[in-house]
Amino acid sequence: MDSPTRVARTLLLWCPDWPVIAAEIVEGVPATGAVAILHANRVVACSERARADGVRRGLRRREAQGRCPGLTVVEYDPSRDARAFEPVVAAVEDLVAGVEVIRPGACAVAARGPARYFGGEEAAAERIIEHVAQTCAVESQIGIADGTFAAGLAARTGQVVAPGGTPEFLAALPIEALGRPALADLLRRLGIRTLGDFAALPAGDVLARFGFDAALAHRLAAGRDHRPLAVRQPPADLTVSTDYDEPLDRVDAAAFAARALAERLHDRLTAHGLACTRLGVEAVTAHGQELHRVWRHDGLLTATAIADRLRWQLDGWLSGGAARPGRPTAGIIRLRLVPDGVLAQVGLQPGLWGGTGEERERAHRALSRVQGLLGPESVVTAVLGGGRSPTDQVHLVPWGDERLPARPGDPTWPAADHPTGSGPGDPAGPAAGHPTGSGSGDPTWPVAERPTGSSPDGAIGQVGVPAGQSGRGSGSGGWSKGHRARPGGATPTRPELPPWPGRLPPPAPAVVLPAPLAATVHDATGEPVGVSARLQLTAAPARVAVGSAPPVEIVGWAGPWPVDERWWAPAEARRAARFQFLLADGAALLVAVEAGQWLVEAIYD
């Protein structure tokens, strides 16, 4: 056996049945009742009353409910356990420093500091247990021993193991205390039933016979847990706030207060080597009304920038009529600045060609001021995302908010990734920016949706939906889902993005109408043009009239592209077919026919 190694005295706080306690804290499930926490249909934790009825860890749901008919079942949620345990860790950090969170429900600290400060290990344990109970209303137990592993086992019974007595304390414990069920079952079948029996085996033989993990368990069984505590650094409190005896109800007084509060926040951030990129402004009025607004910035907020944004926000809250929505009903008695987004002062790379120059900053300040006066939704910017129609692919977000698309996926492809050519189906030449210019073929197709073969009937509802007719010629084709071949045998490459079958091919229209315009489409004889359920045109479109305007000749067209969305939800289902029309006056339209009605959805430039 290896020579004994001196290990640090460790104090470990353990909260029994923590998943059950966390369910009570977060979801309001009474922990005094019969409660079981299940994961993968097996019990991972249960309350004391459930144990009294025979419920044990490892039981299946049906067996546990059979033993305890009134059992309350809660699904296991590790994030819930961690969130609920954070106040307990904070309460321990109120008294001692250098806390390591072993798992939700257990945390450890070095025992030397608390023992010297509170007058002994037992006195420190009592003080910590009492403080946690008063602060968090949570019962806990503390074990003290040489090493984290032994301290955790001692906490089960609330013991303080004498210095140097850890091997003797561990020797009498059953082999299942290792927390390795497979290894414990194997050792018990070999006649090794206690940690002392396991620790007596030669370390080299254990490694050769059972492997590396068993060798680590062998060191723990011998009381040689020499792993130092991985203490966490509590987050610094960067928030600044101030209270006012006289409520602030004038903009000039609020602006003066904003300057002093902004300088305090900037000084605190500078002392930690940080800078603010997202600032939260909170206010409380004399009537108890709480106001909150978040300001975002793509650079580093200086003291002046923080003061400006706080002044603009107070101006927006305090200015205007009393009936304006969001205006406080009384003066402000408390202001609080929360640095919601921080980074190191050297962590922001400015633009190489003046991307974050003076003009950009002036524009940002002006738009931010408008938002402070009129609200965050008063200034919006467009974000491209996925979707099948131009309306779906454009999402408006408030200025300064994170530019995240509402739908995943890139709505367009790079031009190099699209098949091109001069044969039928490709708009080569000057008309490539428009739908087909001479009445022949389709516009550029996304590769995953290009017609690749023939379909006997062109029916909607297959995996491949038909391309139908296009141009002044006739013909039908099928869509092969996932097909990526291109003319000439080359296979384009593209990033792995969520697919949008049936999306509108490029180029994107320049103007997307907020409300589609009604239109009528006629053939060369003046008869209305319709589209059958199998995407067959009744005749080639020759003229289109938008609203009450006179008809205009169609010199080129492409389509139809079927749209069959959300068929599983009748209230939201939509079934339509889209076309692109090039008119004699040079205009290009995106039109759709839905329920027999032609609609103009967008206009090409």
Coordinates of C-alpha atoms in Angstrom, one line a residue:
M1 CA 0.0 0.0 0.0
D2 CA 1.2 3.5 -0.7
S3 CA 2.4 5.6 2.1
P4 CA -0.3 7.8 3.6
T5 CA -0.6 11.3 2.1
R6 CA -1.8 14.2 4.2
V7 CA -5.0 15.6 2.8
A8 CA -6.7 18.9 3.6
R9 CA -9.5 19.0 6.1
T10 CA -12.8 19.6 4.3
L11 CA -16.2 20.8 5.4
L12 CA -19.0 19.6 3.2
L13 CA -22.6 20.8 3.5
W14 CA -25.2 18.4 2.2
C15 CA -29.0 19.0 1.8
P16 CA -30.9 15.7 2.0
D17 CA -33.3 14.9 -0.9
W18 CA -32.3 18.1 -2.8
P19 CA -34.2 17.3 -6.0
V20 CA -37.4 17.1 -3.9
I21 CA -36.5 20.3 -2.1
A22 CA -35.8 22.0 -5.4
A23 CA -39.1 20.9 -6.8
E24 CA -40.8 22.5 -3.8
I25 CA -38.8 25.8 -4.2
V26 CA -39.3 26.2 -7.9
E27 CA -42.6 24.4 -8.7
G28 CA -44.4 24.5 -5.3
V29 CA -44.6 20.7 -4.9
P30 CA -44.9 20.1 -1.1
A31 CA -41.8 18.2 0.1
T32 CA -43.6 17.0 3.2
G33 CA -45.8 14.7 1.0
A34 CA -45.0 11.6 -0.9
V35 CA -42.9 12.9 -3.8
A36 CA -40.6 11.0 -6.2
I37 CA -38.3 12.5 -8.8
L38 CA -38.1 10.3 -11.9
H39 CA -35.5 10.2 -14.7
A40 CA -35.8 7.7 -17.6
N41 CA -38.9 6.2 -15.8
R42 CA -36.9 5.4 -12.7
V43 CA -36.8 7.0 -9.2
V44 CA -33.7 9.1 -8.7
A45 CA -34.8 10.8 -5.4
C46 CA -37.8 10.7 -3.1
S47 CA -39.1 12.4 0.0
E48 CA -39.0 11.0 3.5
R49 CA -42.7 10.1 3.5
A50 CA -42.3 8.3 0.2
R51 CA -39.5 6.2 1.7
A52 CA -41.7 5.3 4.6
D53 CA -44.1 3.8 2.1
G54 CA -41.4 1.7 0.5
V55 CA -40.3 3.9 -2.4
R56 CA -36.6 3.6 -3.1
R57 CA -34.1 4.9 -5.7
G58 CA -34.0 2.8 -8.8
L59 CA -37.6 1.7 -8.7
R60 CA -39.7 2.0 -11.9
R61 CA -42.6 4.4 -12.0
R62 CA -45.3 1.7 -11.9
E63 CA -43.7 -0.2 -9.0
A64 CA -43.2 3.0 -7.0
Q65 CA -46.8 4.1 -7.5
G66 CA -47.9 0.6 -6.6
R67 CA -46.1 0.9 -3.2
C68 CA -47.4 4.4 -2.6
P69 CA -50.7 5.1 -4.4
G70 CA -50.7 8.8 -3.4
L71 CA -47.2 9.4 -4.9
T72 CA -46.6 12.7 -6.6
V73 CA -44.3 12.2 -9.6
V74 CA -42.0 15.0 -10.8
E75 CA -39.7 14.8 -13.8
Y76 CA -36.0 15.2 -13.0
D77 CA -34.6 18.6 -14.1
P78 CA -30.9 19.3 -13.3
S79 CA -31.2 22.9 -14.3
R80 CA -34.0 23.4 -11.8
D81 CA -31.8 21.8 -9.1
A82 CA -28.9 24.1 -9.9
R83 CA -31.0 27.2 -9.9
A84 CA -32.6 26.4 -6.6
F85 CA -29.2 25.6 -5.0
E86 CA -27.6 28.9 -6.0
P87 CA -29.1 30.8 -3.0
V88 CA -27.7 28.1 -0.7
V89 CA -24.2 28.6 -2.1
A90 CA -24.5 32.3 -1.7
A91 CA -25.6 31.9 1.9
V92 CA -22.5 29.8 2.6
E93 CA -20.3 32.4 0.8
D94 CA -21.7 35.0 3.3
L95 CA -19.7 33.3 6.0
V96 CA -16.8 31.5 4.3
A97 CA -14.8 32.0 1.1
G98 CA -13.7 29.4 -1.5
V99 CA -16.8 27.3 -2.0
E100 CA -16.8 24.4 -4.4
V101 CA -20.2 23.2 -5.7
I102 CA -19.9 19.4 -5.8
R103 CA -23.3 19.0 -7.3
P104 CA -26.7 20.6 -6.7
G105 CA -27.4 19.9 -3.0
A106 CA -23.8 19.6 -1.9
C107 CA -20.9 22.1 -1.6
A108 CA -17.5 22.0 0.2
V109 CA -15.0 24.4 1.6
A110 CA -11.6 24.1 3.3
A111 CA -12.3 23.6 7.0
R112 CA -9.2 25.4 8.3
G113 CA -10.3 29.0 7.8
P114 CA -13.9 28.7 9.2
A115 CA -12.6 26.6 12.2
R116 CA -10.1 29.3 13.1
Y117 CA -12.5 32.1 12.7
F118 CA -15.5 30.6 14.5
G119 CA -13.6 28.9 17.2
G120 CA -13.5 25.2 16.1
E121 CA -14.8 22.9 13.4
E122 CA -18.0 22.1 15.2
A123 CA -18.8 25.7 16.0
A124 CA -18.2 26.6 12.3
A125 CA -20.5 23.8 11.2
E126 CA -23.3 24.9 13.5
R127 CA -23.0 28.5 12.4
I128 CA -23.2 27.6 8.7
I129 CA -26.2 25.3 9.2
E130 CA -28.0 28.0 11.2
H131 CA -27.3 30.7 8.6
V132 CA -28.5 28.5 5.7
A133 CA -31.7 27.7 7.6
Q134 CA -32.4 31.3 8.4
T135 CA -31.5 32.7 5.0
C136 CA -32.9 30.0 2.7
A137 CA -35.3 28.0 4.9
V138 CA -33.4 24.8 3.9
E139 CA -32.3 22.0 6.2
S140 CA -28.8 20.8 5.8
Q141 CA -26.1 18.6 7.4
I142 CA -22.4 19.0 7.6
G143 CA -19.6 16.5 7.6
I144 CA -15.9 17.2 8.3
A145 CA -13.1 14.8 7.4
D146 CA -9.8 14.6 5.6
G147 CA -10.8 14.9 1.9
T148 CA -14.0 15.7 0.0
F149 CA -15.0 12.0 -0.4
A150 CA -14.9 11.2 3.3
A151 CA -16.5 14.5 4.2
G152 CA -19.4 13.7 1.9
L153 CA -20.0 10.4 3.6
A154 CA -19.6 12.0 7.1
A155 CA -22.3 14.5 6.1
R156 CA -24.8 11.7 5.8
T157 CA -24.7 11.3 9.5
G158 CA -23.5 14.8 10.5
Q159 CA -20.2 13.5 11.8
V160 CA -16.9 15.4 12.4
V161 CA -14.1 12.8 11.8
A162 CA -11.0 13.5 13.9
P163 CA -7.9 14.5 12.0
G164 CA -6.1 11.4 10.9
G165 CA -9.1 9.1 11.6
T166 CA -10.5 9.1 8.1
P167 CA -9.1 5.6 7.1
E168 CA -10.7 4.1 10.1
F169 CA -14.0 5.9 9.5
L170 CA -14.1 4.6 5.9
A171 CA -13.0 1.1 6.6
A172 CA -16.3 0.1 8.2
L173 CA -18.5 1.5 5.4
P174 CA -20.1 -0.9 2.8
I175 CA -18.5 -1.1 -0.6
E176 CA -21.6 0.5 -2.1
A177 CA -20.5 3.8 -0.6
L178 CA -18.1 4.3 -3.5
G179 CA -21.0 5.3 -5.7
R180 CA -20.0 2.9 -8.5
P181 CA -22.8 0.2 -8.7
A182 CA -21.1 -2.0 -11.3
L183 CA -17.8 -2.1 -9.4
A184 CA -19.5 -2.6 -6.1
D185 CA -21.5 -5.6 -7.5
L186 CA -18.3 -7.2 -8.9
L187 CA -16.3 -6.7 -5.6
R188 CA -19.1 -8.0 -3.5
R189 CA -19.3 -11.2 -5.6
L190 CA -15.5 -11.5 -5.0
G191 CA -16.1 -11.3 -1.3
I192 CA -15.0 -7.7 -0.8
R193 CA -17.9 -6.1 1.2
T194 CA -16.4 -3.1 2.9
L195 CA -14.2 -0.1 2.0
G196 CA -11.6 -1.4 4.4
D197 CA -11.4 -4.8 2.5
F198 CA -11.0 -3.0 -0.8
A199 CA -8.4 -0.6 0.6
A200 CA -6.3 -3.6 1.8
L201 CA -5.7 -4.8 -1.8
P202 CA -2.4 -3.8 -3.5
A203 CA -2.9 -0.8 -5.6
G204 CA -1.1 -2.3 -8.6
D205 CA -3.2 -5.4 -8.6
V206 CA -6.4 -3.3 -8.5
L207 CA -5.2 -1.2 -11.5
A208 CA -4.3 -4.3 -13.5
R209 CA -7.4 -6.3 -12.7
F210 CA -10.2 -3.6 -12.6
G211 CA -8.9 -0.6 -14.5
F212 CA -8.1 3.0 -14.0
D213 CA -11.5 4.1 -12.5
A214 CA -11.3 1.3 -9.9
A215 CA -7.8 2.4 -9.0
L216 CA -9.1 5.9 -8.3
A217 CA -11.9 4.4 -6.2
H218 CA -9.2 2.4 -4.4
R219 CA -7.4 5.6 -3.3
L220 CA -10.7 7.0 -2.1
A221 CA -11.5 3.9 0.0
A222 CA -8.0 4.3 1.6
G223 CA -8.7 7.9 2.6
R224 CA -6.1 9.3 0.1
D225 CA -8.4 11.8 -1.6
H226 CA -5.8 14.5 -2.3
R227 CA -7.7 16.4 -5.0
P228 CA -7.7 20.1 -4.0
L229 CA -11.0 21.9 -3.9
A230 CA -12.0 23.6 -7.1
V231 CA -13.3 26.7 -5.5
R232 CA -15.5 29.1 -7.5
Q233 CA -15.1 32.8 -7.8
P234 CA -18.4 34.5 -6.8
P235 CA -19.4 37.1 -9.4
A236 CA -18.6 40.7 -8.6
D237 CA -21.5 42.9 -7.8
L238 CA -21.3 45.6 -10.5
T239 CA -24.7 47.1 -10.1
V240 CA -25.0 50.7 -8.8
S241 CA -28.1 52.3 -7.4
T242 CA -29.1 55.3 -5.5
D243 CA -32.2 56.5 -3.6
Y244 CA -33.7 60.0 -3.6
D245 CA -35.5 61.7 -0.7
E246 CA -37.3 64.0 -3.1
P247 CA -38.9 62.2 -6.1
L248 CA -37.3 63.2 -9.5
D249 CA -40.1 64.5 -11.7
R250 CA -38.1 67.0 -13.8
V251 CA -35.8 66.1 -16.7
D252 CA -33.0 68.6 -15.6
A253 CA -32.9 67.1 -12.1
A254 CA -32.9 63.6 -13.4
A255 CA -30.1 64.4 -15.9
F256 CA -27.9 65.7 -13.1
A257 CA -28.5 62.5 -11.1
A258 CA -27.8 60.4 -14.1
R259 CA -24.3 61.9 -14.6
A260 CA -23.2 60.9 -11.0
L261 CA -24.7 57.4 -11.2
A262 CA -23.1 56.8 -14.6
E263 CA -19.6 57.8 -13.3
R264 CA -20.0 55.4 -10.4
L265 CA -20.9 52.5 -12.7
H266 CA -18.0 53.3 -15.0
D267 CA -15.5 53.5 -12.2
R268 CA -16.7 50.2 -10.8
L269 CA -16.3 48.5 -14.1
T270 CA -12.9 50.0 -14.7
A271 CA -11.7 48.7 -11.3
H272 CA -12.5 45.2 -12.5
G273 CA -11.0 45.7 -16.0
L274 CA -14.4 45.5 -17.6
A275 CA -16.5 47.6 -20.0
C276 CA -20.2 47.6 -20.6
T277 CA -21.9 46.7 -23.9
R278 CA -25.5 46.3 -22.7
L279 CA -27.0 48.4 -20.0
G280 CA -30.1 47.9 -18.0
V281 CA -31.9 51.0 -16.5
E282 CA -34.3 50.4 -13.7
A283 CA -36.4 52.9 -11.8
V284 CA -38.9 52.8 -9.0
T285 CA -41.5 55.6 -8.5
A286 CA -43.0 56.9 -5.4
H287 CA -46.2 54.9 -6.1
G288 CA -44.2 51.7 -6.3
Q289 CA -44.2 51.5 -10.1
E290 CA -41.2 49.6 -11.6
L291 CA -39.8 50.7 -14.9
H292 CA -37.1 48.8 -16.9
R293 CA -35.3 49.3 -20.2
V294 CA -32.2 47.7 -21.8
W295 CA -29.9 49.6 -24.0
R296 CA -27.5 47.8 -26.3
H297 CA -24.4 49.1 -28.0
D298 CA -21.9 47.6 -30.5
G299 CA -19.0 49.3 -28.9
L300 CA -17.8 50.0 -25.3
L301 CA -20.0 52.3 -23.3
T302 CA -17.9 55.1 -21.8
A303 CA -19.0 57.2 -18.8
T304 CA -20.3 59.8 -21.1
A305 CA -22.2 57.3 -23.2
I306 CA -23.7 55.7 -20.1
A307 CA -24.8 59.1 -18.8
D308 CA -26.3 60.0 -22.2
R309 CA -28.4 56.8 -22.4
L310 CA -29.6 57.2 -18.8
R311 CA -30.5 60.8 -19.5
W312 CA -32.3 59.9 -22.7
Q313 CA -34.2 57.1 -20.9
L314 CA -35.3 59.4 -18.0
D315 CA -36.3 62.1 -20.6
G316 CA -38.4 59.5 -22.3
W317 CA -40.0 58.4 -19.1
L318 CA -40.6 61.9 -17.6
S319 CA -41.5 63.8 -20.8
G320 CA -44.8 63.8 -22.6
G321 CA -48.4 63.9 -21.4
A322 CA -49.7 62.0 -18.4
A323 CA -51.8 59.8 -20.6
R324 CA -48.8 58.6 -22.7
P325 CA -48.4 54.8 -22.3
G326 CA -45.5 53.8 -20.1
R327 CA -45.1 57.2 -18.4
P328 CA -44.6 56.9 -14.6
T329 CA -47.5 58.0 -12.4
A330 CA -45.2 59.7 -9.9
G331 CA -41.6 60.9 -9.4
I332 CA -38.7 58.5 -9.4
I333 CA -37.2 57.7 -6.0
R334 CA -34.7 55.0 -6.9
L335 CA -32.4 54.5 -9.9
R336 CA -30.4 51.4 -10.6
L337 CA -27.9 50.6 -13.4
V338 CA -27.3 47.0 -14.2
P339 CA -24.4 46.1 -16.6
D340 CA -26.2 43.3 -18.4
G341 CA -23.4 42.7 -20.9
V342 CA -19.7 43.1 -19.9
L343 CA -16.4 42.2 -21.5
A344 CA -12.7 42.9 -21.0
Q345 CA -11.7 46.4 -22.2
V346 CA -9.3 44.9 -24.7
G347 CA -11.9 42.4 -26.0
L348 CA -13.5 44.5 -28.7
Q349 CA -11.8 44.8 -32.1
P350 CA -12.7 48.1 -33.9
G351 CA -13.5 48.1 -37.6
L352 CA -10.5 48.0 -40.0
W353 CA -11.9 50.6 -42.3
G354 CA -13.8 52.8 -39.8
G355 CA -16.7 50.5 -39.2
T356 CA -17.2 51.9 -35.8
G357 CA -16.2 55.5 -36.7
E358 CA -17.7 58.8 -35.7
E359 CA -20.5 58.8 -38.2
R360 CA -21.7 55.4 -37.1
E361 CA -21.6 56.5 -33.5
R362 CA -23.6 59.7 -34.3
A363 CA -26.2 57.6 -36.1
H364 CA -26.4 55.2 -33.2
R365 CA -26.8 58.0 -30.7
A366 CA -29.6 59.6 -32.7
L367 CA -31.6 56.4 -33.2
S368 CA -31.1 55.4 -29.5
R369 CA -32.4 58.8 -28.5
V370 CA -35.5 58.3 -30.6
Q371 CA -36.0 55.0 -29.0
G372 CA -35.7 56.6 -25.5
L373 CA -38.4 59.1 -26.4
L374 CA -40.8 56.9 -28.4
G375 CA -40.1 53.4 -27.3
P376 CA -37.9 50.5 -28.6
E377 CA -40.3 49.6 -31.3
S378 CA -40.1 53.0 -32.9
V379 CA -36.8 52.2 -34.8
V380 CA -36.5 48.8 -36.4
T381 CA -34.0 47.1 -38.7
A382 CA -34.5 44.2 -41.1
V383 CA -33.0 40.7 -40.4
L384 CA -33.0 38.0 -43.1
G385 CA -33.9 34.5 -42.2
G386 CA -35.5 31.4 -43.6
G387 CA -38.9 30.9 -45.1
R388 CA -40.8 30.2 -48.3
S389 CA -42.1 33.7 -49.1
P390 CA -40.5 37.2 -49.0
T391 CA -42.7 38.1 -46.0
D392 CA -41.4 35.1 -44.1
Q393 CA -37.7 35.8 -44.9
V394 CA -37.6 39.3 -43.5
H395 CA -38.0 40.0 -39.7
L396 CA -38.0 43.4 -38.2
V397 CA -36.2 43.8 -34.8
P398 CA -35.8 46.9 -32.7
W399 CA -32.6 48.9 -33.2
G400 CA -29.8 47.7 -30.9
D401 CA -31.4 44.3 -30.2
E402 CA -29.7 41.1 -31.1
R403 CA -30.2 40.5 -34.8
L404 CA -31.4 36.9 -34.7
P405 CA -33.7 35.6 -37.5
A406 CA -37.2 34.5 -36.5
R407 CA -36.8 31.4 -38.7
P408 CA -33.6 29.4 -39.1
G409 CA -31.9 29.0 -42.4
D410 CA -30.4 31.4 -45.0
P411 CA -33.2 32.5 -47.4
T412 CA -30.8 32.8 -50.4
W413 CA -27.8 31.1 -51.8
P414 CA -24.6 32.7 -53.1
A415 CA -24.8 33.1 -56.9
A416 CA -22.0 30.7 -57.5
D417 CA -24.0 27.9 -55.9
H418 CA -26.9 28.2 -58.4
P419 CA -27.0 26.3 -61.7
T420 CA -26.6 28.7 -64.6
G421 CA -26.7 28.4 -68.4
S422 CA -28.4 29.5 -71.5
G423 CA -30.7 26.6 -72.3
P424 CA -34.4 26.4 -71.3
G425 CA -34.9 27.0 -67.7
D426 CA -32.0 29.4 -67.1
P427 CA -32.4 33.2 -67.3
A428 CA -29.0 33.9 -68.8
G429 CA -28.3 37.2 -70.3
P430 CA -29.5 40.7 -69.4
A431 CA -32.7 39.4 -68.0
A432 CA -31.0 37.3 -65.3
G433 CA -32.0 39.9 -62.7
H434 CA -35.7 39.4 -63.7
P435 CA -37.9 36.5 -64.3
T436 CA -37.4 34.9 -67.7
G437 CA -37.3 37.7 -70.3
S438 CA -38.5 36.0 -73.5
G439 CA -41.2 33.7 -72.3
S440 CA -39.0 30.5 -72.1
G441 CA -38.0 28.5 -69.1
D442 CA -37.8 28.9 -65.3
P443 CA -35.7 31.4 -63.3
T444 CA -32.7 30.2 -61.4
W445 CA -33.8 27.4 -59.1
P446 CA -32.4 26.5 -55.7
V447 CA -30.5 23.3 -56.4
A448 CA -32.6 21.3 -53.8
E449 CA -35.8 22.3 -55.7
R450 CA -34.8 22.2 -59.4
P451 CA -37.0 20.1 -61.6
T452 CA -35.3 16.7 -62.0
G453 CA -37.4 14.4 -64.0
S454 CA -41.0 13.8 -65.0
S455 CA -44.1 13.2 -63.0
P456 CA -47.0 11.3 -64.6
D457 CA -49.8 13.3 -63.1
G458 CA -48.1 16.3 -61.3
A459 CA -50.2 15.8 -58.1
I460 CA -49.4 17.8 -54.9
G461 CA -48.9 15.7 -51.8
Q462 CA -45.9 13.6 -52.9
V463 CA -42.5 14.0 -51.5
G464 CA -41.6 15.6 -54.9
V465 CA -44.1 18.2 -55.9
P466 CA -44.4 19.2 -59.6
A467 CA -42.8 22.2 -61.2
G468 CA -45.7 22.4 -63.6
Q469 CA -45.5 24.5 -66.8
S470 CA -43.2 27.4 -67.3
G471 CA -42.7 29.9 -70.2
R472 CA -44.8 29.7 -73.3
G473 CA -44.0 26.1 -73.8
S474 CA -45.5 23.2 -72.0
G475 CA -44.2 20.3 -69.9
S476 CA -44.1 19.0 -66.4
G477 CA -41.4 18.0 -64.1
G478 CA -41.1 16.6 -60.5
W479 CA -39.1 18.0 -57.6
S480 CA -36.7 15.5 -56.1
K481 CA -36.2 16.4 -52.5
G482 CA -32.5 16.7 -51.6
H483 CA -31.3 16.4 -55.2
R484 CA -28.1 18.5 -55.6
A485 CA -27.0 17.6 -59.2
R486 CA -26.4 20.4 -61.6
P487 CA -25.9 20.5 -65.4
G488 CA -22.6 19.2 -66.5
G489 CA -22.4 16.7 -63.6
A490 CA -20.8 19.2 -61.1
T491 CA -22.2 19.1 -57.6
P492 CA -22.3 22.5 -55.8
T493 CA -21.4 22.8 -52.2
R494 CA -23.4 24.7 -49.6
P495 CA -23.4 24.9 -45.8
E496 CA -25.7 22.6 -43.9
L497 CA -28.8 24.8 -43.3
P498 CA -32.3 23.8 -42.4
P499 CA -34.1 23.2 -45.7
W500 CA -37.1 25.2 -46.9
P501 CA -38.8 23.1 -49.6
G502 CA -40.9 25.3 -51.8
R503 CA -39.2 28.5 -51.0
L504 CA -39.1 31.4 -53.5
P505 CA -36.0 31.2 -55.8
P506 CA -33.7 34.2 -56.2
P507 CA -33.5 37.0 -57.0
A508 CA -35.5 38.4 -54.1
P509 CA -38.1 41.1 -54.9
A510 CA -37.3 44.7 -54.1
V511 CA -40.7 45.7 -52.7
V512 CA -42.8 43.3 -50.5
L513 CA -46.3 44.6 -50.2
P514 CA -47.7 44.6 -46.7
A515 CA -51.1 43.6 -48.1
P516 CA -51.3 41.7 -51.4
L517 CA -53.2 43.5 -54.2
A518 CA -56.0 41.7 -56.0
A519 CA -55.4 41.0 -59.7
T520 CA -56.9 39.3 -62.7
V521 CA -55.0 37.3 -65.3
H522 CA -56.4 36.5 -68.8
D523 CA -55.2 34.5 -71.7
A524 CA -54.8 35.7 -75.3
T525 CA -58.5 35.2 -76.0
G526 CA -59.5 37.2 -72.9
E527 CA -60.6 34.3 -70.8
P528 CA -59.6 34.1 -67.1
V529 CA -56.6 31.9 -66.4
G530 CA -56.8 29.4 -63.6
V531 CA -54.7 26.7 -62.0
S532 CA -56.0 23.2 -61.3
A533 CA -55.3 21.1 -58.2
R534 CA -52.6 19.3 -60.2
L535 CA -50.9 22.7 -61.0
Q536 CA -52.1 22.7 -64.6
L537 CA -52.8 26.1 -66.1
T538 CA -56.0 26.4 -68.1
A539 CA -54.2 28.6 -70.6
A540 CA -51.0 30.6 -71.0
P541 CA -51.2 33.9 -69.2
A542 CA -51.2 36.9 -71.6
R543 CA -52.4 39.9 -69.7
V544 CA -52.6 41.0 -66.0
A545 CA -54.7 43.8 -64.5
V546 CA -53.7 44.9 -61.0
G547 CA -56.6 46.4 -59.0
S548 CA -58.5 48.9 -61.2
A549 CA -55.5 49.6 -63.5
P550 CA -55.8 48.7 -67.2
P551 CA -54.4 45.3 -68.3
V552 CA -50.7 45.0 -69.2
E553 CA -49.3 42.4 -71.6
I554 CA -47.2 39.6 -70.0
V555 CA -44.0 39.1 -72.1
G556 CA -42.5 36.4 -69.9
W557 CA -43.6 34.3 -67.0
A558 CA -42.3 31.4 -64.8
G559 CA -43.9 29.0 -62.5
P560 CA -46.0 27.7 -60.9
W561 CA -44.2 27.0 -57.6
P562 CA -46.6 25.2 -55.2
V563 CA -47.0 26.2 -51.6
D564 CA -48.7 23.7 -49.3
E565 CA -48.1 24.8 -45.7
R566 CA -49.3 23.6 -42.3
W567 CA -51.8 21.1 -43.7
W568 CA -51.9 19.5 -40.3
A569 CA -53.5 22.6 -38.8
P570 CA -56.7 23.4 -40.8
A571 CA -57.0 26.9 -39.2
E572 CA -53.5 27.8 -40.4
A573 CA -53.2 25.8 -43.6
R574 CA -52.4 27.5 -46.9
R575 CA -52.4 26.1 -50.4
A576 CA -51.3 28.3 -53.2
A577 CA -49.1 28.5 -56.4
R578 CA -46.7 31.4 -57.1
F579 CA -45.7 32.9 -60.5
Q580 CA -43.3 35.5 -61.7
F581 CA -44.6 37.8 -64.5
L582 CA -42.4 40.1 -66.7
L583 CA -44.7 42.8 -68.1
A584 CA -44.4 44.9 -71.3
D585 CA -43.8 48.1 -69.4
G586 CA -40.7 46.7 -67.8
A587 CA -42.2 45.8 -64.4
A588 CA -41.8 42.4 -62.8
L589 CA -44.3 40.9 -60.4
L590 CA -44.5 38.1 -57.9
V591 CA -48.1 36.8 -58.0
A592 CA -49.9 33.9 -56.3
V593 CA -53.2 32.2 -57.0
E594 CA -55.0 31.1 -53.8
A595 CA -58.5 29.8 -53.7
G596 CA -59.0 30.9 -57.3
Q597 CA -57.9 34.5 -56.6
W598 CA -54.8 36.1 -58.1
L599 CA -52.8 38.3 -55.8
V600 CA -49.7 40.5 -56.3
E601 CA -47.3 39.8 -53.4
A602 CA -44.2 41.6 -54.4
I603 CA -42.5 43.7 -57.1
Y604 CA -39.1 43.2 -58.6
D605 CA -36.8 46.1 -59.2

